[in-house]
Amino acid sequence: MKKFMDENFLLETETAQKLYHEYAATTPILDYHCHINPKEIAEDRKFDNITQVWLGGDHYKWRFMRSCGVDEKYITGDASDKEKFFKWAECLGKAIGNPLFHWSHLELQRYFDYHGVLNKNTAEEVWNLCNAKLQEDSMSVRNLIRQSNVTLICTTDDPVDSLEWHQKIKADESFEVKVLPAWRPDKAMNIEKPEYLDYLATLSKVSGIEIKSFADLKAALVNRMEFFASQGCCVSDHALEYVMYEPATDEEIEEIFANRLAGKPVCKTCELKFKTAFMLFVAKEYNRLDWAMQLHYGCKRDNNELMYQSLGPDTGFDCINNYAPSAQMADFLNALIKTDQLPRTIIYSLNPNDNEAIGTILGCFQDSTAVAKIQQGSAWWFNDHKVGMQNQMISLANLGNLSGFVGMLTDSRSFLSYTRHEYFRRILCNLIGNWVENGEYPCDWEILEEIVRDISYNNAKRYFKFPLD
């Protein structure tokens, strides 16, 4: 029997162990997509207790606690931080087969030097140990980032954001890790939302351009893109139900937009036409600015209306959307490439059934301007577990270029989540190690080192063109 989560955790062969310990483990982390708060980095926040680090905003853990029958009081309610932690410990002790079990224990090992098991019997011990450790200067936000060997972080920022905290971080020469904004214009696109007109008013004020037409909206967005670019932004990101392609004339789009400004409801067809026009416009601007475009889709959000009314969005009530037509994705990319305005693009689907379809789309739009210019993104959200990561990488290897893959993204609100990169790298090295041990790939250590380090770090650095030299 193997030891529980020892130094060779998930590494089944000697080849996998060498690949991980000598190459992957020593390679830095490039966090090109996350949801951490730049204000907390600027202020170098210290946390009072482990609940603040672990359970605040973590809808992965919230979902699991609900599945264990825990009352909402101990999840997002008014229970004390200690009570919430003890409930989490009780649930985690039985999270067999769930990646939360591995993630949580990797975090306990790497940041708190705790190599035991957290469950209802050890909750008091771990609570006291972690809280004592969190009082040390080494556990401030900036030092957590440093000890995780992170070189660059991209946050997720709305076009109306002032980016003041990014500016403060950049001006502070005592912090060597680059923290850049990433452009996330979902609110500017979601014309069907009841709060859309209020958002346009804010965008008008921030950009200095009164938005009375779709042409005005585009001008306001360009204004904000130029500002973001001046602050080092070179990455965009979109949360989509799916990648739609419902083309319309300029006149149709202006009419749809005018009707929305007048307070009229937007039909589904009109919504899709508007969003198609919006995405084509911003994608062409990304190409002009030499930004990379990330497309996250395949999620049906806020399914539990009762809990949505109580807690709002991003609280653990989303699911996989089974509708993600590959034909529309191909048509969308084709509409951009036929005018030579297709930016570097990363495609993420929340539905793992889309892996093969995405793999075939990639090959239609590659060219010599970048290695794997069109990428399949890392196994995302409900898929960032051992099986999901393996399947995504095997599919990408079967149908595309795994060696050109930009690798793992943190996609988290927690400063302890960098161990997800370790988890990913162990799975990557085990997958490659098994291929080598099985005689499916030669044991060429020079090439294997290059592949592992590239997927872990170098590919992302080159692909996004981050200023790290």
CSV table of C-alpha atoms in Angstrom, one decimal:
chain,number,residue,atom,x,y,z
A,1,MET,CA,0.0,0.0,0.0
A,2,LYS,CA,1.3,3.4,-0.9
A,3,LYS,CA,1.6,6.2,1.7
A,4,PHE,CA,-1.2,8.8,1.7
A,5,MET,CA,-0.2,11.7,-0.5
A,6,ASP,CA,3.5,11.3,-0.2
A,7,GLU,CA,6.2,12.9,-2.4
A,8,ASN,CA,5.2,10.5,-5.2
A,9,PHE,CA,1.5,11.2,-5.0
A,10,LEU,CA,-0.1,10.4,-8.4
A,11,LEU,CA,3.3,9.4,-9.9
A,12,GLU,CA,3.0,5.7,-10.8
A,13,THR,CA,6.3,5.1,-12.5
A,14,GLU,CA,10.0,6.0,-12.0
A,15,THR,CA,9.8,8.0,-15.3
A,16,ALA,CA,6.9,10.0,-14.0
A,17,GLN,CA,8.7,10.7,-10.7
A,18,LYS,CA,11.8,12.0,-12.5
A,19,LEU,CA,9.7,14.2,-14.8
A,20,TYR,CA,7.9,15.7,-11.9
A,21,HIS,CA,10.6,16.1,-9.3
A,22,GLU,CA,13.4,17.2,-11.6
A,23,TYR,CA,11.5,19.3,-14.1
A,24,ALA,CA,7.9,20.2,-13.3
A,25,ALA,CA,8.2,20.9,-9.6
A,26,THR,CA,11.1,23.3,-10.1
A,27,THR,CA,9.3,25.3,-12.8
A,28,PRO,CA,7.6,28.6,-11.8
A,29,ILE,CA,3.9,29.3,-12.0
A,30,LEU,CA,2.3,31.7,-14.5
A,31,ASP,CA,-1.2,32.4,-13.3
A,32,TYR,CA,-2.8,33.7,-16.5
A,33,HIS,CA,-6.4,33.5,-15.3
A,34,CYS,CA,-7.8,33.9,-11.8
A,35,HIS,CA,-10.4,35.7,-9.8
A,36,ILE,CA,-8.3,37.0,-6.9
A,37,ASN,CA,-8.7,40.5,-5.7
A,38,PRO,CA,-5.8,42.9,-6.6
A,39,LYS,CA,-6.7,45.1,-3.6
A,40,GLU,CA,-5.7,42.3,-1.3
A,41,ILE,CA,-2.3,42.0,-3.1
A,42,ALA,CA,-1.8,45.8,-3.0
A,43,GLU,CA,-2.6,45.9,0.7
A,44,ASP,CA,-0.7,42.6,1.4
A,45,ARG,CA,-3.6,41.2,3.4
A,46,LYS,CA,-3.2,38.8,6.3
A,47,PHE,CA,-6.0,36.4,7.2
A,48,ASP,CA,-7.3,36.0,10.7
A,49,ASN,CA,-8.1,32.3,10.4
A,50,ILE,CA,-8.2,29.4,8.0
A,51,THR,CA,-11.9,29.8,7.3
A,52,GLN,CA,-11.3,33.2,5.7
A,53,VAL,CA,-8.7,31.6,3.3
A,54,TRP,CA,-10.6,28.4,2.6
A,55,LEU,CA,-14.3,28.9,2.7
A,56,GLY,CA,-14.9,32.6,1.8
A,57,GLY,CA,-16.2,32.6,-1.7
A,58,ASP,CA,-15.3,29.0,-2.5
A,59,HIS,CA,-18.4,27.6,-4.2
A,60,TYR,CA,-16.6,24.3,-4.8
A,61,LYS,CA,-16.5,23.6,-1.1
A,62,TRP,CA,-20.0,25.1,-0.6
A,63,ARG,CA,-21.5,22.6,-3.1
A,64,PHE,CA,-19.9,19.7,-1.4
A,65,MET,CA,-21.1,20.8,2.0
A,66,ARG,CA,-24.6,21.1,0.8
A,67,SER,CA,-24.4,17.6,-0.7
A,68,CYS,CA,-23.5,16.4,2.8
A,69,GLY,CA,-26.7,17.9,4.2
A,70,VAL,CA,-25.0,20.8,6.0
A,71,ASP,CA,-27.3,23.7,6.9
A,72,GLU,CA,-26.6,26.9,5.0
A,73,LYS,CA,-25.9,28.6,8.3
A,74,TYR,CA,-22.6,26.8,8.3
A,75,ILE,CA,-21.8,27.5,4.7
A,76,THR,CA,-22.7,31.1,3.8
A,77,GLY,CA,-24.7,32.0,6.9
A,78,ASP,CA,-24.0,33.6,10.3
A,79,ALA,CA,-22.3,30.7,12.0
A,80,SER,CA,-18.8,31.6,13.4
A,81,ASP,CA,-15.7,31.0,11.4
A,82,LYS,CA,-14.7,28.1,13.7
A,83,GLU,CA,-18.1,26.5,13.4
A,84,LYS,CA,-17.9,26.7,9.6
A,85,PHE,CA,-14.4,25.2,9.6
A,86,PHE,CA,-15.5,22.3,11.8
A,87,LYS,CA,-18.4,21.5,9.5
A,88,TRP,CA,-16.0,21.6,6.5
A,89,ALA,CA,-13.6,19.3,8.3
A,90,GLU,CA,-16.3,16.8,9.0
A,91,CYS,CA,-17.4,16.8,5.3
A,92,LEU,CA,-13.8,16.7,4.0
A,93,GLY,CA,-13.1,13.6,6.0
A,94,LYS,CA,-15.6,11.7,3.8
A,95,ALA,CA,-14.8,13.4,0.5
A,96,ILE,CA,-13.3,10.2,-1.0
A,97,GLY,CA,-12.7,10.4,-4.7
A,98,ASN,CA,-13.3,14.2,-4.8
A,99,PRO,CA,-10.5,16.5,-5.9
A,100,LEU,CA,-11.4,18.8,-3.0
A,101,PHE,CA,-9.8,16.1,-0.7
A,102,HIS,CA,-6.6,16.3,-2.6
A,103,TRP,CA,-6.5,20.1,-3.1
A,104,SER,CA,-7.2,20.7,0.6
A,105,HIS,CA,-4.5,18.3,1.8
A,106,LEU,CA,-2.0,19.7,-0.7
A,107,GLU,CA,-2.6,23.1,0.7
A,108,LEU,CA,-2.2,21.9,4.2
A,109,GLN,CA,1.1,20.2,3.3
A,110,ARG,CA,2.6,23.0,1.3
A,111,TYR,CA,1.5,26.1,3.3
A,112,PHE,CA,1.1,24.7,6.8
A,113,ASP,CA,3.5,21.7,6.9
A,114,TYR,CA,0.6,19.5,8.0
A,115,HIS,CA,0.9,16.0,6.7
A,116,GLY,CA,-1.9,14.4,8.5
A,117,VAL,CA,-5.6,14.0,7.5
A,118,LEU,CA,-8.2,16.6,8.2
A,119,ASN,CA,-11.5,15.2,9.4
A,120,LYS,CA,-13.9,15.6,12.3
A,121,ASN,CA,-11.4,14.1,14.7
A,122,THR,CA,-8.5,16.4,13.8
A,123,ALA,CA,-10.4,19.6,13.2
A,124,GLU,CA,-9.4,21.2,16.5
A,125,GLU,CA,-5.7,20.4,15.9
A,126,VAL,CA,-5.7,21.7,12.4
A,127,TRP,CA,-7.7,24.8,13.3
A,128,ASN,CA,-5.2,25.8,15.9
A,129,LEU,CA,-2.1,24.9,13.8
A,130,CYS,CA,-3.3,26.9,10.7
A,131,ASN,CA,-4.4,29.9,12.6
A,132,ALA,CA,-1.1,30.1,14.4
A,133,LYS,CA,0.7,29.8,11.2
A,134,LEU,CA,-1.4,32.5,9.5
A,135,GLN,CA,-0.2,35.1,12.0
A,136,GLU,CA,3.3,34.8,10.6
A,137,ASP,CA,4.5,37.4,8.1
A,138,SER,CA,5.3,34.6,5.7
A,139,MET,CA,1.6,34.0,5.3
A,140,SER,CA,0.6,37.4,4.0
A,141,VAL,CA,-0.9,37.5,0.5
A,142,ARG,CA,2.3,38.6,-1.2
A,143,ASN,CA,4.4,36.0,0.6
A,144,LEU,CA,2.0,33.3,-0.2
A,145,ILE,CA,2.4,34.2,-3.9
A,146,ARG,CA,6.2,34.3,-3.5
A,147,GLN,CA,6.5,31.0,-1.8
A,148,SER,CA,4.3,29.5,-4.5
A,149,ASN,CA,7.0,30.5,-7.1
A,150,VAL,CA,4.5,32.7,-9.1
A,151,THR,CA,6.0,35.1,-11.6
A,152,LEU,CA,2.9,36.7,-13.0
A,153,ILE,CA,-0.8,37.0,-12.2
A,154,CYS,CA,-3.7,38.1,-14.4
A,155,THR,CA,-6.8,39.1,-12.5
A,156,THR,CA,-10.3,39.4,-14.0
A,157,ASP,CA,-11.4,43.0,-14.6
A,158,ASP,CA,-14.5,44.8,-15.9
A,159,PRO,CA,-14.1,47.5,-18.6
A,160,VAL,CA,-15.4,50.1,-16.1
A,161,ASP,CA,-12.7,49.2,-13.5
A,162,SER,CA,-10.3,52.1,-12.6
A,163,LEU,CA,-7.4,49.5,-12.2
A,164,GLU,CA,-6.3,51.7,-9.3
A,165,TRP,CA,-5.0,48.6,-7.3
A,166,HIS,CA,-3.0,47.4,-10.3
A,167,GLN,CA,-1.4,50.8,-10.5
A,168,LYS,CA,-0.5,50.8,-6.8
A,169,ILE,CA,1.0,47.3,-7.2
A,170,LYS,CA,3.0,48.4,-10.2
A,171,ALA,CA,4.3,51.5,-8.4
A,172,ASP,CA,5.5,49.4,-5.4
A,173,GLU,CA,9.0,48.3,-6.2
A,174,SER,CA,9.1,46.0,-3.1
A,175,PHE,CA,6.9,43.4,-4.9
A,176,GLU,CA,8.5,41.7,-7.8
A,177,VAL,CA,5.6,39.6,-9.1
A,178,LYS,CA,3.8,41.2,-12.1
A,179,VAL,CA,0.1,41.6,-11.6
A,180,LEU,CA,-1.8,42.5,-14.8
A,181,PRO,CA,-5.4,43.2,-15.6
A,182,ALA,CA,-7.4,40.9,-17.9
A,183,TRP,CA,-10.3,42.3,-19.9
A,184,ARG,CA,-13.7,40.7,-19.0
A,185,PRO,CA,-16.5,42.6,-20.9
A,186,ASP,CA,-19.5,40.3,-20.1
A,187,LYS,CA,-21.6,43.0,-18.7
A,188,ALA,CA,-21.2,45.1,-21.8
A,189,MET,CA,-22.4,42.2,-23.9
A,190,ASN,CA,-25.3,40.8,-21.9
A,191,ILE,CA,-28.0,43.0,-23.5
A,192,GLU,CA,-30.8,40.8,-22.0
A,193,LYS,CA,-29.9,41.5,-18.4
A,194,PRO,CA,-32.3,43.8,-16.5
A,195,GLU,CA,-29.3,45.8,-15.2
A,196,TYR,CA,-27.9,46.4,-18.7
A,197,LEU,CA,-28.9,50.1,-19.1
A,198,ASP,CA,-27.5,50.9,-15.7
A,199,TYR,CA,-24.2,49.4,-16.7
A,200,LEU,CA,-24.2,51.4,-20.0
A,201,ALA,CA,-24.6,54.6,-17.9
A,202,THR,CA,-21.5,53.7,-15.9
A,203,LEU,CA,-19.6,52.8,-19.0
A,204,SER,CA,-20.6,56.1,-20.6
A,205,LYS,CA,-19.3,58.0,-17.5
A,206,VAL,CA,-16.0,56.1,-17.3
A,207,SER,CA,-15.2,56.3,-21.0
A,208,GLY,CA,-16.5,59.9,-21.5
A,209,ILE,CA,-18.5,58.7,-24.5
A,210,GLU,CA,-22.3,59.0,-24.2
A,211,ILE,CA,-23.7,55.7,-25.5
A,212,LYS,CA,-26.7,56.2,-27.7
A,213,SER,CA,-26.0,53.6,-30.4
A,214,PHE,CA,-24.1,50.4,-30.9
A,215,ALA,CA,-21.4,52.5,-32.7
A,216,ASP,CA,-21.1,54.5,-29.5
A,217,LEU,CA,-20.8,51.3,-27.4
A,218,LYS,CA,-18.0,50.2,-29.7
A,219,ALA,CA,-16.2,53.5,-29.3
A,220,ALA,CA,-16.5,53.4,-25.5
A,221,LEU,CA,-15.1,49.9,-25.4
A,222,VAL,CA,-12.2,50.8,-27.6
A,223,ASN,CA,-11.5,53.7,-25.3
A,224,ARG,CA,-11.4,51.3,-22.3
A,225,MET,CA,-9.3,48.7,-24.2
A,226,GLU,CA,-6.7,51.3,-24.9
A,227,PHE,CA,-6.6,52.2,-21.2
A,228,PHE,CA,-6.3,48.6,-20.2
A,229,ALA,CA,-3.5,48.1,-22.8
A,230,SER,CA,-1.7,51.1,-21.2
A,231,GLN,CA,-1.8,49.2,-17.9
A,232,GLY,CA,-0.2,46.1,-19.4
A,233,CYS,CA,-3.3,44.1,-20.3
A,234,CYS,CA,-2.8,41.6,-23.1
A,235,VAL,CA,-5.5,39.0,-22.3
A,236,SER,CA,-9.2,39.0,-22.7
A,237,ASP,CA,-11.8,36.6,-21.3
A,238,HIS,CA,-15.4,35.9,-21.9
A,239,ALA,CA,-18.1,33.9,-20.0
A,240,LEU,CA,-20.5,32.6,-22.6
A,241,GLU,CA,-23.5,30.3,-22.6
A,242,TYR,CA,-22.1,29.0,-25.8
A,243,VAL,CA,-20.2,30.5,-28.8
A,244,MET,CA,-23.0,31.7,-31.0
A,245,TYR,CA,-22.9,32.7,-34.6
A,246,GLU,CA,-26.0,34.5,-35.8
A,247,PRO,CA,-24.8,37.2,-38.2
A,248,ALA,CA,-26.9,40.3,-38.9
A,249,THR,CA,-26.5,43.6,-40.8
A,250,ASP,CA,-25.2,46.7,-39.1
A,251,GLU,CA,-28.7,48.2,-39.4
A,252,GLU,CA,-30.3,45.2,-37.6
A,253,ILE,CA,-27.8,45.5,-34.7
A,254,GLU,CA,-28.4,49.2,-34.4
A,255,GLU,CA,-32.2,48.6,-34.3
A,256,ILE,CA,-31.8,45.9,-31.7
A,257,PHE,CA,-29.7,48.2,-29.6
A,258,ALA,CA,-32.0,51.2,-29.9
A,259,ASN,CA,-35.0,49.0,-28.8
A,260,ARG,CA,-33.1,48.0,-25.7
A,261,LEU,CA,-32.1,51.6,-25.0
A,262,ALA,CA,-35.8,52.4,-25.2
A,263,GLY,CA,-36.6,49.7,-22.6
A,264,LYS,CA,-38.1,47.2,-24.9
A,265,PRO,CA,-37.6,43.4,-24.2
A,266,VAL,CA,-35.0,41.6,-26.4
A,267,CYS,CA,-36.1,38.4,-28.1
A,268,LYS,CA,-33.7,35.4,-28.1
A,269,THR,CA,-32.9,35.7,-31.8
A,270,CYS,CA,-32.1,39.4,-31.4
A,271,GLU,CA,-30.0,38.6,-28.3
A,272,LEU,CA,-27.9,36.1,-30.3
A,273,LYS,CA,-27.5,38.5,-33.3
A,274,PHE,CA,-26.3,41.3,-30.9
A,275,LYS,CA,-23.9,39.0,-29.1
A,276,THR,CA,-22.5,37.7,-32.4
A,277,ALA,CA,-21.9,41.3,-33.6
A,278,PHE,CA,-20.4,42.2,-30.2
A,279,MET,CA,-18.0,39.2,-30.2
A,280,LEU,CA,-16.9,39.7,-33.8
A,281,PHE,CA,-16.2,43.4,-33.0
A,282,VAL,CA,-14.1,42.8,-29.8
A,283,ALA,CA,-12.2,39.8,-31.4
A,284,LYS,CA,-11.1,42.1,-34.2
A,285,GLU,CA,-9.9,44.6,-31.7
A,286,TYR,CA,-8.0,42.0,-29.8
A,287,ASN,CA,-6.3,41.1,-33.0
A,288,ARG,CA,-5.4,44.7,-33.5
A,289,LEU,CA,-4.0,45.0,-30.0
A,290,ASP,CA,-2.3,41.6,-30.2
A,291,TRP,CA,-4.3,40.3,-27.2
A,292,ALA,CA,-5.2,36.7,-26.6
A,293,MET,CA,-8.9,35.8,-26.4
A,294,GLN,CA,-10.2,33.3,-24.0
A,295,LEU,CA,-13.7,31.8,-24.5
A,296,HIS,CA,-15.2,30.0,-21.5
A,297,TYR,CA,-18.6,28.5,-22.3
A,298,GLY,CA,-20.9,25.6,-21.6
A,299,CYS,CA,-22.3,26.7,-18.3
A,300,LYS,CA,-25.9,27.1,-17.3
A,301,ARG,CA,-25.9,29.5,-14.4
A,302,ASP,CA,-28.0,30.2,-11.3
A,303,ASN,CA,-30.3,27.2,-11.6
A,304,ASN,CA,-31.7,27.3,-8.1
A,305,GLU,CA,-33.9,30.4,-8.1
A,306,LEU,CA,-34.7,30.2,-4.4
A,307,MET,CA,-31.0,30.3,-3.5
A,308,TYR,CA,-30.2,32.8,-6.2
A,309,GLN,CA,-32.7,35.2,-4.7
A,310,SER,CA,-31.0,34.7,-1.3
A,311,LEU,CA,-27.3,34.6,-2.1
A,312,GLY,CA,-26.9,35.9,-5.7
A,313,PRO,CA,-24.6,34.6,-8.4
A,314,ASP,CA,-21.4,32.6,-8.1
A,315,THR,CA,-22.6,30.7,-5.0
A,316,GLY,CA,-22.5,27.1,-6.3
A,317,PHE,CA,-25.7,26.7,-8.3
A,318,ASP,CA,-24.4,26.4,-11.8
A,319,CYS,CA,-24.2,23.3,-14.0
A,320,ILE,CA,-22.9,22.0,-17.3
A,321,ASN,CA,-24.9,23.2,-20.3
A,322,ASN,CA,-25.2,20.3,-22.8
A,323,TYR,CA,-25.8,22.7,-25.8
A,324,ALA,CA,-22.5,23.8,-27.4
A,325,PRO,CA,-22.7,23.4,-31.2
A,326,SER,CA,-19.2,23.0,-32.7
A,327,ALA,CA,-20.5,24.3,-36.1
A,328,GLN,CA,-21.2,27.7,-34.7
A,329,MET,CA,-17.7,27.9,-33.1
A,330,ALA,CA,-16.2,27.0,-36.4
A,331,ASP,CA,-18.3,29.6,-38.2
A,332,PHE,CA,-17.4,32.3,-35.7
A,333,LEU,CA,-13.6,31.7,-36.1
A,334,ASN,CA,-14.0,31.5,-39.8
A,335,ALA,CA,-15.8,34.9,-39.9
A,336,LEU,CA,-12.6,36.3,-38.3
A,337,ILE,CA,-10.0,34.5,-40.3
A,338,LYS,CA,-11.5,35.3,-43.7
A,339,THR,CA,-10.6,39.0,-43.0
A,340,ASP,CA,-7.3,38.0,-41.4
A,341,GLN,CA,-8.5,39.3,-38.0
A,342,LEU,CA,-8.5,36.1,-35.9
A,343,PRO,CA,-6.6,36.6,-32.6
A,344,ARG,CA,-4.8,34.0,-30.6
A,345,THR,CA,-7.8,32.1,-29.1
A,346,ILE,CA,-8.2,29.6,-26.2
A,347,ILE,CA,-11.4,27.6,-26.2
A,348,TYR,CA,-12.7,26.1,-22.9
A,349,SER,CA,-15.9,24.1,-22.7
A,350,LEU,CA,-17.4,23.1,-19.4
A,351,ASN,CA,-18.8,20.0,-21.1
A,352,PRO,CA,-16.2,17.3,-21.4
A,353,ASN,CA,-18.1,15.8,-24.3
A,354,ASP,CA,-16.8,18.7,-26.3
A,355,ASN,CA,-13.2,17.7,-26.1
A,356,GLU,CA,-13.0,15.9,-29.4
A,357,ALA,CA,-15.1,18.5,-31.3
A,358,ILE,CA,-12.8,21.3,-30.0
A,359,GLY,CA,-9.8,19.2,-31.0
A,360,THR,CA,-11.0,19.1,-34.6
A,361,ILE,CA,-11.8,22.8,-34.7
A,362,LEU,CA,-8.3,23.8,-33.6
A,363,GLY,CA,-6.7,22.2,-36.6
A,364,CYS,CA,-8.8,24.2,-39.0
A,365,PHE,CA,-7.3,27.6,-37.9
A,366,GLN,CA,-3.7,27.1,-37.0
A,367,ASP,CA,-1.0,29.1,-38.7
A,368,SER,CA,2.7,30.1,-38.4
A,369,THR,CA,2.0,33.2,-36.3
A,370,ALA,CA,2.1,31.2,-33.0
A,371,VAL,CA,2.6,27.7,-31.8
A,372,ALA,CA,-0.9,26.3,-31.4
A,373,LYS,CA,-2.5,29.7,-32.1
A,374,ILE,CA,-5.9,28.2,-31.4
A,375,GLN,CA,-5.7,26.3,-28.1
A,376,GLN,CA,-8.0,24.0,-26.2
A,377,GLY,CA,-8.0,25.4,-22.6
A,378,SER,CA,-7.2,23.3,-19.6
A,379,ALA,CA,-9.9,21.1,-18.0
A,380,TRP,CA,-12.1,23.7,-16.4
A,381,TRP,CA,-14.3,24.1,-13.3
A,382,PHE,CA,-16.2,20.8,-13.0
A,383,ASN,CA,-13.5,19.0,-15.0
A,384,ASP,CA,-10.3,20.1,-13.1
A,385,HIS,CA,-9.9,16.7,-11.5
A,386,LYS,CA,-7.7,13.7,-12.3
A,387,VAL,CA,-10.0,12.1,-14.8
A,388,GLY,CA,-11.0,15.4,-16.4
A,389,MET,CA,-7.4,16.6,-16.8
A,390,GLN,CA,-6.3,13.3,-18.2
A,391,ASN,CA,-9.1,13.1,-20.7
A,392,GLN,CA,-8.5,16.7,-21.9
A,393,MET,CA,-4.8,16.1,-22.4
A,394,ILE,CA,-5.3,12.7,-24.1
A,395,SER,CA,-7.9,14.3,-26.5
A,396,LEU,CA,-5.6,17.2,-27.2
A,397,ALA,CA,-2.7,14.8,-27.9
A,398,ASN,CA,-4.8,12.6,-30.1
A,399,LEU,CA,-6.2,15.5,-32.2
A,400,GLY,CA,-3.7,18.4,-31.8
A,401,ASN,CA,-0.4,19.5,-30.3
A,402,LEU,CA,-0.1,18.6,-26.6
A,403,SER,CA,3.5,19.9,-26.5
A,404,GLY,CA,2.2,23.4,-27.4
A,405,PHE,CA,-0.4,23.4,-24.7
A,406,VAL,CA,-0.4,26.5,-22.4
A,407,GLY,CA,-1.3,24.3,-19.4
A,408,MET,CA,-3.0,25.0,-16.1
A,409,LEU,CA,-4.9,28.1,-15.0
A,410,THR,CA,-5.7,28.7,-11.3
A,411,ASP,CA,-9.2,30.1,-11.9
A,412,SER,CA,-9.7,30.7,-8.2
A,413,ARG,CA,-10.4,33.3,-5.6
A,414,SER,CA,-8.0,31.8,-3.1
A,415,PHE,CA,-4.3,32.6,-2.6
A,416,LEU,CA,-3.7,28.9,-1.6
A,417,SER,CA,-5.0,27.5,-4.8
A,418,TYR,CA,-1.6,27.4,-6.5
A,419,THR,CA,-1.3,23.8,-5.4
A,420,ARG,CA,-3.7,23.1,-8.3
A,421,HIS,CA,-0.7,23.6,-10.6
A,422,GLU,CA,1.1,21.0,-8.6
A,423,TYR,CA,-1.9,18.6,-8.9
A,424,PHE,CA,-2.0,19.3,-12.7
A,425,ARG,CA,1.7,18.8,-13.2
A,426,ARG,CA,1.7,15.5,-11.3
A,427,ILE,CA,-1.1,14.3,-13.6
A,428,LEU,CA,0.7,15.5,-16.7
A,429,CYS,CA,4.0,13.8,-15.7
A,430,ASN,CA,2.2,10.6,-14.8
A,431,LEU,CA,0.5,10.6,-18.2
A,432,ILE,CA,3.7,11.2,-20.1
A,433,GLY,CA,5.6,8.8,-17.9
A,434,ASN,CA,3.2,6.0,-18.6
A,435,TRP,CA,3.5,6.6,-22.4
A,436,VAL,CA,7.3,6.4,-22.1
A,437,GLU,CA,7.2,3.3,-19.8
A,438,ASN,CA,4.8,1.6,-22.2
A,439,GLY,CA,7.1,2.2,-25.2
A,440,GLU,CA,4.8,4.7,-26.8
A,441,TYR,CA,7.3,7.6,-26.7
A,442,PRO,CA,11.1,7.4,-26.5
A,443,CYS,CA,13.0,8.0,-23.2
A,444,ASP,CA,14.7,11.1,-24.5
A,445,TRP,CA,15.3,13.2,-21.4
A,446,GLU,CA,16.2,16.3,-23.3
A,447,ILE,CA,13.0,16.4,-25.2
A,448,LEU,CA,10.9,15.2,-22.3
A,449,GLU,CA,12.3,18.0,-20.1
A,450,GLU,CA,11.4,20.6,-22.8
A,451,ILE,CA,7.9,19.3,-23.2
A,452,VAL,CA,7.2,19.2,-19.4
A,453,ARG,CA,8.7,22.7,-18.7
A,454,ASP,CA,6.9,24.1,-21.7
A,455,ILE,CA,3.5,22.9,-20.7
A,456,SER,CA,4.1,23.9,-17.1
A,457,TYR,CA,5.2,27.5,-17.9
A,458,ASN,CA,7.1,28.4,-21.0
A,459,ASN,CA,4.3,27.9,-23.5
A,460,ALA,CA,2.0,30.3,-21.6
A,461,LYS,CA,4.8,32.9,-21.3
A,462,ARG,CA,5.4,32.8,-25.1
A,463,TYR,CA,1.8,32.5,-26.1
A,464,PHE,CA,0.5,35.5,-24.1
A,465,LYS,CA,3.6,37.5,-24.8
A,466,PHE,CA,3.9,38.5,-21.2
A,467,PRO,CA,6.7,41.0,-20.3
A,468,LEU,CA,8.8,38.6,-18.1
A,469,ASP,CA,12.3,39.1,-19.5
